[in-house]
């Protein structure tokens, strides 16, 4: 299966996973391992770098597993705050990768498009590899690509909602419009949601809550890994057309009169 490339880095897994909300460090690391993900996103404003009970360090654990660390600007409501957080992340973690989030509303957690575009433009000019979380709006995604973002990451549904891909038609249009990697970010609730995203032609899926808050996070992480792989294979294979009426699968030639 084709490798997954973001900017100048190549990965074998198309699943990106978050590090928040797990019952404990042990379950988090086991779930990440089961997911097969090679990129882990961490919130610079919310992450607890050290587990007070075990003393384990999140940064060290992810480094030991050879993970690519993707810091994000979760909790930022202005371009100014997002830019400041991105620069702090680059200094602290020695990476120019940034998952850019600029939230416009505390209840829905939908992005503020105006602030997002402004922050993206500044960060790209400052040499960041920007992966923006955005609405499932084809025009916004195209603008982000034109600015120079390394990928676009439209939501499938509101963050943490588990509602799946609410507007698959918009995702398909975005796929047709942009050439940078398309990663569904937010809204995935179970394995079938991840598979659908990949069947629509997405290059990857980023998720957190669906695994972290599952009854059995490690098992769900394994399910997500398989779903992303199956969805990608189905997309590459090409599904049959939908038809209103039945079509016999067996040939009619040679039938007994």
Tab-separated table of C-alpha atoms in Angstrom, residues 19 22-34 51 53-58 61 65 217-218:
chain	number	residue	atom	x	y	z
A	19	UNK	CA	-2.558	11.628	23.880
A	22	UNK	CA	-6.753	8.238	28.769
A	23	UNK	CA	-7.336	6.582	32.156
A	24	UNK	CA	-3.582	6.510	32.793
A	25	UNK	CA	-0.153	6.630	31.123
A	26	UNK	CA	0.087	2.858	30.825
A	27	UNK	CA	-3.170	2.506	28.888
A	28	UNK	CA	-2.231	5.467	26.711
A	29	UNK	CA	1.099	3.968	25.686
A	30	UNK	CA	-0.450	0.536	25.115
A	31	UNK	CA	-3.195	2.066	22.968
A	32	UNK	CA	-0.702	4.059	20.909
A	33	UNK	CA	1.313	0.903	20.321
A	34	UNK	CA	-1.803	-1.048	19.310
A	51	UNK	CA	2.268	11.301	35.439
A	53	UNK	CA	1.543	8.601	40.201
A	54	UNK	CA	4.196	6.823	38.150
A	55	UNK	CA	6.586	9.668	37.403
A	56	UNK	CA	6.608	8.687	33.730
A	57	UNK	CA	7.328	11.443	31.239
A	58	UNK	CA	5.110	11.678	28.149
A	61	UNK	CA	7.776	7.721	26.350
A	65	UNK	CA	8.703	4.581	20.694
A	217	UNK	CA	-8.994	1.796	24.625
A	218	UNK	CA	-6.300	-0.640	23.540
